[in-house]
Amino acid sequence: MPAPPRLLSACHFSGSKGSFEVNYSHHTFQRIISFSSCFVTFRMALDWVGFGYAALVASGGIIGYAKAGSVPSLAAGLFFGGLAGLGAYQLSQDPKNVWVSLAASGALAGVMGMRFYNSGKFMPAGLIAGASFLMVGRLGLRLLDKPSQS
């Protein structure tokens, strides 16, 4: 039995960031999968840096509890890690919605920066302060970034 004919199809989308076109060639029964692939491609990218920062903060609280039995470290790590994760999710949905991430990283930059200044110990205060200052800078640049014209 001969193979079913292959169809050449295309999908074209326009959005606020421009437009793109995807050409593909599949069997008839695969066309639905291909169309859904075009829609998945069009979604906003995840804020992987923000989610990584959230994981770093939360894991720091967990490690502080595991090593020293510090319940305040656990609570603060999970609270600020959760806020940073929520902020990363919001940034994934809207690149200009930086306020929750900025509040979490700004507060940690201040608190852990003072702890690092007073103790001089890189772990954990210096690491979290450095990562938090980098996040504040990154988010500040996002605020200053001009909107794209459509």
PDB file of N, CA, C and O in Angstrom, residues 15-66:
ATOM      1  N   GLY A  15       1.711  39.311  16.218  1.00  0.00           N
ATOM      2  CA  GLY A  15       1.525  39.685  17.612  1.00  0.00           C
ATOM      3  C   GLY A  15       2.175  41.021  17.884  1.00  0.00           C
ATOM      4  O   GLY A  15       2.669  41.693  16.973  1.00  0.00           O
ATOM      5  N   SER A  16       2.213  41.416  19.159  1.00  0.00           N
ATOM      6  CA  SER A  16       2.761  42.713  19.524  1.00  0.00           C
ATOM      7  C   SER A  16       4.267  42.780  19.285  1.00  0.00           C
ATOM      8  O   SER A  16       4.829  43.854  19.139  1.00  0.00           O
ATOM      9  N   LYS A  17       4.949  41.635  19.237  1.00  0.00           N
ATOM     10  CA  LYS A  17       6.398  41.606  19.035  1.00  0.00           C
ATOM     11  C   LYS A  17       6.770  41.335  17.580  1.00  0.00           C
ATOM     12  O   LYS A  17       7.906  41.048  17.278  1.00  0.00           O
ATOM     13  N   GLY A  18       5.824  41.379  16.662  1.00  0.00           N
ATOM     14  CA  GLY A  18       6.105  41.105  15.259  1.00  0.00           C
ATOM     15  C   GLY A  18       5.305  39.918  14.787  1.00  0.00           C
ATOM     16  O   GLY A  18       4.262  39.606  15.335  1.00  0.00           O
ATOM     17  N   SER A  19       5.791  39.244  13.784  1.00  0.00           N
ATOM     18  CA  SER A  19       5.076  38.087  13.259  1.00  0.00           C
ATOM     19  C   SER A  19       6.075  37.011  12.871  1.00  0.00           C
ATOM     20  O   SER A  19       7.268  37.261  12.733  1.00  0.00           O
ATOM     21  N   PHE A  20       5.565  35.802  12.686  1.00  0.00           N
ATOM     22  CA  PHE A  20       6.409  34.707  12.218  1.00  0.00           C
ATOM     23  C   PHE A  20       5.556  33.734  11.431  1.00  0.00           C
ATOM     24  O   PHE A  20       4.341  33.712  11.529  1.00  0.00           O
ATOM     25  N   GLU A  21       6.233  32.941  10.646  1.00  0.00           N
ATOM     26  CA  GLU A  21       5.548  31.959   9.819  1.00  0.00           C
ATOM     27  C   GLU A  21       6.278  30.634   9.943  1.00  0.00           C
ATOM     28  O   GLU A  21       7.501  30.587   9.980  1.00  0.00           O
ATOM     29  N   VAL A  22       5.522  29.543  10.054  1.00  0.00           N
ATOM     30  CA  VAL A  22       6.091  28.206  10.177  1.00  0.00           C
ATOM     31  C   VAL A  22       5.557  27.362   9.039  1.00  0.00           C
ATOM     32  O   VAL A  22       4.344  27.264   8.850  1.00  0.00           O
ATOM     33  N   ASN A  23       6.432  26.790   8.264  1.00  0.00           N
ATOM     34  CA  ASN A  23       6.041  25.862   7.211  1.00  0.00           C
ATOM     35  C   ASN A  23       6.373  24.449   7.671  1.00  0.00           C
ATOM     36  O   ASN A  23       7.391  24.217   8.295  1.00  0.00           O
ATOM     37  N   TYR A  24       5.520  23.519   7.348  1.00  0.00           N
ATOM     38  CA  TYR A  24       5.753  22.144   7.748  1.00  0.00           C
ATOM     39  C   TYR A  24       5.108  21.203   6.735  1.00  0.00           C
ATOM     40  O   TYR A  24       4.200  21.569   6.006  1.00  0.00           O
ATOM     41  N   SER A  25       5.617  19.992   6.708  1.00  0.00           N
ATOM     42  CA  SER A  25       5.112  18.972   5.803  1.00  0.00           C
ATOM     43  C   SER A  25       4.859  17.703   6.604  1.00  0.00           C
ATOM     44  O   SER A  25       5.774  17.127   7.166  1.00  0.00           O
ATOM     45  N   HIS A  26       3.582  17.270   6.696  1.00  0.00           N
ATOM     46  CA  HIS A  26       3.218  16.096   7.493  1.00  0.00           C
ATOM     47  C   HIS A  26       2.085  15.354   6.816  1.00  0.00           C
ATOM     48  O   HIS A  26       1.414  15.857   5.923  1.00  0.00           O
ATOM     49  N   HIS A  27       1.845  14.143   7.314  1.00  0.00           N
ATOM     50  CA  HIS A  27       0.672  13.391   6.885  1.00  0.00           C
ATOM     51  C   HIS A  27      -0.583  14.084   7.398  1.00  0.00           C
ATOM     52  O   HIS A  27      -0.546  14.864   8.340  1.00  0.00           O
ATOM     53  N   THR A  28      -1.699  13.770   6.804  1.00  0.00           N
ATOM     54  CA  THR A  28      -2.959  14.413   7.159  1.00  0.00           C
ATOM     55  C   THR A  28      -3.278  14.273   8.642  1.00  0.00           C
ATOM     56  O   THR A  28      -3.673  15.231   9.293  1.00  0.00           O
ATOM     57  N   PHE A  29      -3.069  13.086   9.228  1.00  0.00           N
ATOM     58  CA  PHE A  29      -3.455  12.873  10.619  1.00  0.00           C
ATOM     59  C   PHE A  29      -2.546  13.628  11.579  1.00  0.00           C
ATOM     60  O   PHE A  29      -2.858  13.754  12.744  1.00  0.00           O
ATOM     61  N   GLN A  30      -1.427  14.146  11.125  1.00  0.00           N
ATOM     62  CA  GLN A  30      -0.524  14.879  11.996  1.00  0.00           C
ATOM     63  C   GLN A  30      -0.742  16.398  11.932  1.00  0.00           C
ATOM     64  O   GLN A  30      -0.091  17.138  12.632  1.00  0.00           O
ATOM     65  N   ARG A  31      -1.663  16.861  11.107  1.00  0.00           N
ATOM     66  CA  ARG A  31      -1.854  18.303  10.954  1.00  0.00           C
ATOM     67  C   ARG A  31      -2.300  18.966  12.254  1.00  0.00           C
ATOM     68  O   ARG A  31      -1.882  20.064  12.565  1.00  0.00           O
ATOM     69  N   ILE A  32      -3.143  18.303  13.032  1.00  0.00           N
ATOM     70  CA  ILE A  32      -3.619  18.896  14.286  1.00  0.00           C
ATOM     71  C   ILE A  32      -2.451  19.114  15.237  1.00  0.00           C
ATOM     72  O   ILE A  32      -2.324  20.160  15.857  1.00  0.00           O
ATOM     73  N   ILE A  33      -1.558  18.131  15.334  1.00  0.00           N
ATOM     74  CA  ILE A  33      -0.395  18.262  16.201  1.00  0.00           C
ATOM     75  C   ILE A  33       0.469  19.419  15.733  1.00  0.00           C
ATOM     76  O   ILE A  33       0.946  20.223  16.529  1.00  0.00           O
ATOM     77  N   SER A  34       0.644  19.564  14.430  1.00  0.00           N
ATOM     78  CA  SER A  34       1.488  20.625  13.904  1.00  0.00           C
ATOM     79  C   SER A  34       0.897  21.995  14.180  1.00  0.00           C
ATOM     80  O   SER A  34       1.614  22.923  14.520  1.00  0.00           O
ATOM     81  N   PHE A  35      -0.419  22.135  14.044  1.00  0.00           N
ATOM     82  CA  PHE A  35      -1.032  23.420  14.342  1.00  0.00           C
ATOM     83  C   PHE A  35      -0.860  23.777  15.809  1.00  0.00           C
ATOM     84  O   PHE A  35      -0.558  24.901  16.146  1.00  0.00           O
ATOM     85  N   SER A  36      -1.017  22.805  16.715  1.00  0.00           N
ATOM     86  CA  SER A  36      -0.845  23.114  18.133  1.00  0.00           C
ATOM     87  C   SER A  36       0.607  23.462  18.429  1.00  0.00           C
ATOM     88  O   SER A  36       0.881  24.253  19.308  1.00  0.00           O
ATOM     89  N   SER A  37       1.557  22.905  17.688  1.00  0.00           N
ATOM     90  CA  SER A  37       2.961  23.256  17.875  1.00  0.00           C
ATOM     91  C   SER A  37       3.199  24.718  17.547  1.00  0.00           C
ATOM     92  O   SER A  37       3.994  25.381  18.193  1.00  0.00           O
ATOM     93  N   CYS A  38       2.504  25.225  16.536  1.00  0.00           N
ATOM     94  CA  CYS A  38       2.654  26.634  16.196  1.00  0.00           C
ATOM     95  C   CYS A  38       2.184  27.518  17.344  1.00  0.00           C
ATOM     96  O   CYS A  38       2.799  28.520  17.665  1.00  0.00           O
ATOM     97  N   PHE A  39       1.090  27.145  18.000  1.00  0.00           N
ATOM     98  CA  PHE A  39       0.587  27.940  19.112  1.00  0.00           C
ATOM     99  C   PHE A  39       1.544  27.888  20.295  1.00  0.00           C
ATOM    100  O   PHE A  39       1.750  28.886  20.960  1.00  0.00           O
ATOM    101  N   VAL A  40       2.145  26.733  20.564  1.00  0.00           N
ATOM    102  CA  VAL A  40       3.074  26.611  21.677  1.00  0.00           C
ATOM    103  C   VAL A  40       4.312  27.462  21.423  1.00  0.00           C
ATOM    104  O   VAL A  40       4.834  28.102  22.320  1.00  0.00           O
ATOM    105  N   THR A  41       4.766  27.547  20.194  1.00  0.00           N
ATOM    106  CA  THR A  41       5.936  28.334  19.854  1.00  0.00           C
ATOM    107  C   THR A  41       5.708  29.813  20.125  1.00  0.00           C
ATOM    108  O   THR A  41       6.630  30.538  20.455  1.00  0.00           O
ATOM    109  N   PHE A  42       4.477  30.276  20.038  1.00  0.00           N
ATOM    110  CA  PHE A  42       4.171  31.690  20.135  1.00  0.00           C
ATOM    111  C   PHE A  42       4.118  32.192  21.570  1.00  0.00           C
ATOM    112  O   PHE A  42       4.157  33.379  21.804  1.00  0.00           O
ATOM    113  N   ARG A  43       4.066  31.309  22.569  1.00  0.00           N
ATOM    114  CA  ARG A  43       3.960  31.721  23.969  1.00  0.00           C
ATOM    115  C   ARG A  43       5.213  32.446  24.429  1.00  0.00           C
ATOM    116  O   ARG A  43       6.283  32.291  23.876  1.00  0.00           O
ATOM    117  N   MET A  44       5.058  33.227  25.484  1.00  0.00           N
ATOM    118  CA  MET A  44       6.180  33.962  26.062  1.00  0.00           C
ATOM    119  C   MET A  44       7.168  32.972  26.690  1.00  0.00           C
ATOM    120  O   MET A  44       6.778  31.935  27.207  1.00  0.00           O
ATOM    121  N   ALA A  45       8.424  33.338  26.696  1.00  0.00           N
ATOM    122  CA  ALA A  45       9.453  32.502  27.298  1.00  0.00           C
ATOM    123  C   ALA A  45       9.388  32.611  28.817  1.00  0.00           C
ATOM    124  O   ALA A  45       9.000  33.634  29.367  1.00  0.00           O
ATOM    125  N   LEU A  46       9.759  31.546  29.488  1.00  0.00           N
ATOM    126  CA  LEU A  46       9.803  31.559  30.944  1.00  0.00           C
ATOM    127  C   LEU A  46      11.002  32.365  31.423  1.00  0.00           C
ATOM    128  O   LEU A  46      12.035  32.426  30.752  1.00  0.00           O
ATOM    129  N   ASP A  47      10.882  32.944  32.580  1.00  0.00           N
ATOM    130  CA  ASP A  47      11.969  33.693  33.202  1.00  0.00           C
ATOM    131  C   ASP A  47      12.854  32.719  33.975  1.00  0.00           C
ATOM    132  O   ASP A  47      12.737  32.575  35.192  1.00  0.00           O
ATOM    133  N   TRP A  48      13.724  32.015  33.254  1.00  0.00           N
ATOM    134  CA  TRP A  48      14.549  30.978  33.871  1.00  0.00           C
ATOM    135  C   TRP A  48      15.508  31.555  34.903  1.00  0.00           C
ATOM    136  O   TRP A  48      15.782  30.920  35.920  1.00  0.00           O
ATOM    137  N   VAL A  49      16.023  32.748  34.661  1.00  0.00           N
ATOM    138  CA  VAL A  49      16.930  33.375  35.629  1.00  0.00           C
ATOM    139  C   VAL A  49      16.177  33.650  36.928  1.00  0.00           C
ATOM    140  O   VAL A  49      16.688  33.393  38.026  1.00  0.00           O
ATOM    141  N   GLY A  50      14.964  34.152  36.821  1.00  0.00           N
ATOM    142  CA  GLY A  50      14.155  34.432  38.008  1.00  0.00           C
ATOM    143  C   GLY A  50      13.803  33.176  38.778  1.00  0.00           C
ATOM    144  O   GLY A  50      13.854  33.159  40.021  1.00  0.00           O
ATOM    145  N   PHE A  51      13.445  32.109  38.063  1.00  0.00           N
ATOM    146  CA  PHE A  51      13.137  30.847  38.747  1.00  0.00           C
ATOM    147  C   PHE A  51      14.394  30.246  39.392  1.00  0.00           C
ATOM    148  O   PHE A  51      14.325  29.657  40.472  1.00  0.00           O
ATOM    149  N   GLY A  52      15.544  30.405  38.746  1.00  0.00           N
ATOM    150  CA  GLY A  52      16.803  29.934  39.333  1.00  0.00           C
ATOM    151  C   GLY A  52      17.148  30.702  40.600  1.00  0.00           C
ATOM    152  O   GLY A  52      17.601  30.115  41.596  1.00  0.00           O
ATOM    153  N   TYR A  53      16.930  32.013  40.566  1.00  0.00           N
ATOM    154  CA  TYR A  53      17.159  32.836  41.758  1.00  0.00           C
ATOM    155  C   TYR A  53      16.229  32.406  42.890  1.00  0.00           C
ATOM    156  O   TYR A  53      16.647  32.290  44.043  1.00  0.00           O
ATOM    157  N   ALA A  54      14.965  32.161  42.574  1.00  0.00           N
ATOM    158  CA  ALA A  54      14.005  31.707  43.584  1.00  0.00           C
ATOM    159  C   ALA A  54      14.443  30.378  44.192  1.00  0.00           C
ATOM    160  O   ALA A  54      14.353  30.184  45.417  1.00  0.00           O
ATOM    161  N   ALA A  55      14.923  29.470  43.362  1.00  0.00           N
ATOM    162  CA  ALA A  55      15.392  28.175  43.856  1.00  0.00           C
ATOM    163  C   ALA A  55      16.629  28.342  44.746  1.00  0.00           C
ATOM    164  O   ALA A  55      16.761  27.657  45.776  1.00  0.00           O
ATOM    165  N   LEU A  56      17.521  29.259  44.371  1.00  0.00           N
ATOM    166  CA  LEU A  56      18.715  29.522  45.182  1.00  0.00           C
ATOM    167  C   LEU A  56      18.327  30.036  46.570  1.00  0.00           C
ATOM    168  O   LEU A  56      18.839  29.564  47.588  1.00  0.00           O
ATOM    169  N   VAL A  57      17.398  30.983  46.604  1.00  0.00           N
ATOM    170  CA  VAL A  57      16.977  31.566  47.888  1.00  0.00           C
ATOM    171  C   VAL A  57      16.276  30.517  48.755  1.00  0.00           C
ATOM    172  O   VAL A  57      16.581  30.370  49.945  1.00  0.00           O
ATOM    173  N   ALA A  58      15.355  29.771  48.170  1.00  0.00           N
ATOM    174  CA  ALA A  58      14.631  28.753  48.939  1.00  0.00           C
ATOM    175  C   ALA A  58      15.571  27.652  49.425  1.00  0.00           C
ATOM    176  O   ALA A  58      15.486  27.212  50.584  1.00  0.00           O
ATOM    177  N   SER A  59      16.475  27.207  48.565  1.00  0.00           N
ATOM    178  CA  SER A  59      17.402  26.151  48.978  1.00  0.00           C
ATOM    179  C   SER A  59      18.364  26.658  50.044  1.00  0.00           C
ATOM    180  O   SER A  59      18.771  25.887  50.924  1.00  0.00           O
ATOM    181  N   GLY A  60      18.703  27.939  50.021  1.00  0.00           N
ATOM    182  CA  GLY A  60      19.540  28.502  51.083  1.00  0.00           C
ATOM    183  C   GLY A  60      18.856  28.427  52.437  1.00  0.00           C
ATOM    184  O   GLY A  60      19.491  28.125  53.451  1.00  0.00           O
ATOM    185  N   GLY A  61      17.558  28.703  52.465  1.00  0.00           N
ATOM    186  CA  GLY A  61      16.814  28.582  53.721  1.00  0.00           C
ATOM    187  C   GLY A  61      16.740  27.155  54.212  1.00  0.00           C
ATOM    188  O   GLY A  61      16.877  26.881  55.416  1.00  0.00           O
ATOM    189  N   ILE A  62      16.551  26.228  53.289  1.00  0.00           N
ATOM    190  CA  ILE A  62      16.483  24.810  53.655  1.00  0.00           C
ATOM    191  C   ILE A  62      17.831  24.319  54.176  1.00  0.00           C
ATOM    192  O   ILE A  62      17.909  23.609  55.187  1.00  0.00           O
ATOM    193  N   ILE A  63      18.904  24.724  53.512  1.00  0.00           N
ATOM    194  CA  ILE A  63      20.246  24.316  53.958  1.00  0.00           C
ATOM    195  C   ILE A  63      20.575  24.918  55.320  1.00  0.00           C
ATOM    196  O   ILE A  63      21.163  24.259  56.182  1.00  0.00           O
ATOM    197  N   GLY A  64      20.171  26.192  55.525  1.00  0.00           N
ATOM    198  CA  GLY A  64      20.389  26.823  56.834  1.00  0.00           C
ATOM    199  C   GLY A  64      19.680  26.077  57.947  1.00  0.00           C
ATOM    200  O   GLY A  64      20.217  25.929  59.052  1.00  0.00           O
ATOM    201  N   TYR A  65      18.491  25.588  57.666  1.00  0.00           N
ATOM    202  CA  TYR A  65      17.751  24.807  58.661  1.00  0.00           C
ATOM    203  C   TYR A  65      18.410  23.445  58.882  1.00  0.00           C
ATOM    204  O   TYR A  65      18.549  22.985  60.022  1.00  0.00           O
ATOM    205  N   ALA A  66      18.827  22.803  57.789  1.00  0.00           N
ATOM    206  CA  ALA A  66      19.422  21.461  57.896  1.00  0.00           C
ATOM    207  C   ALA A  66      20.762  21.494  58.629  1.00  0.00           C
ATOM    208  O   ALA A  66      21.056  20.601  59.433  1.00  0.00           O
TER     209      ALA A  66
END
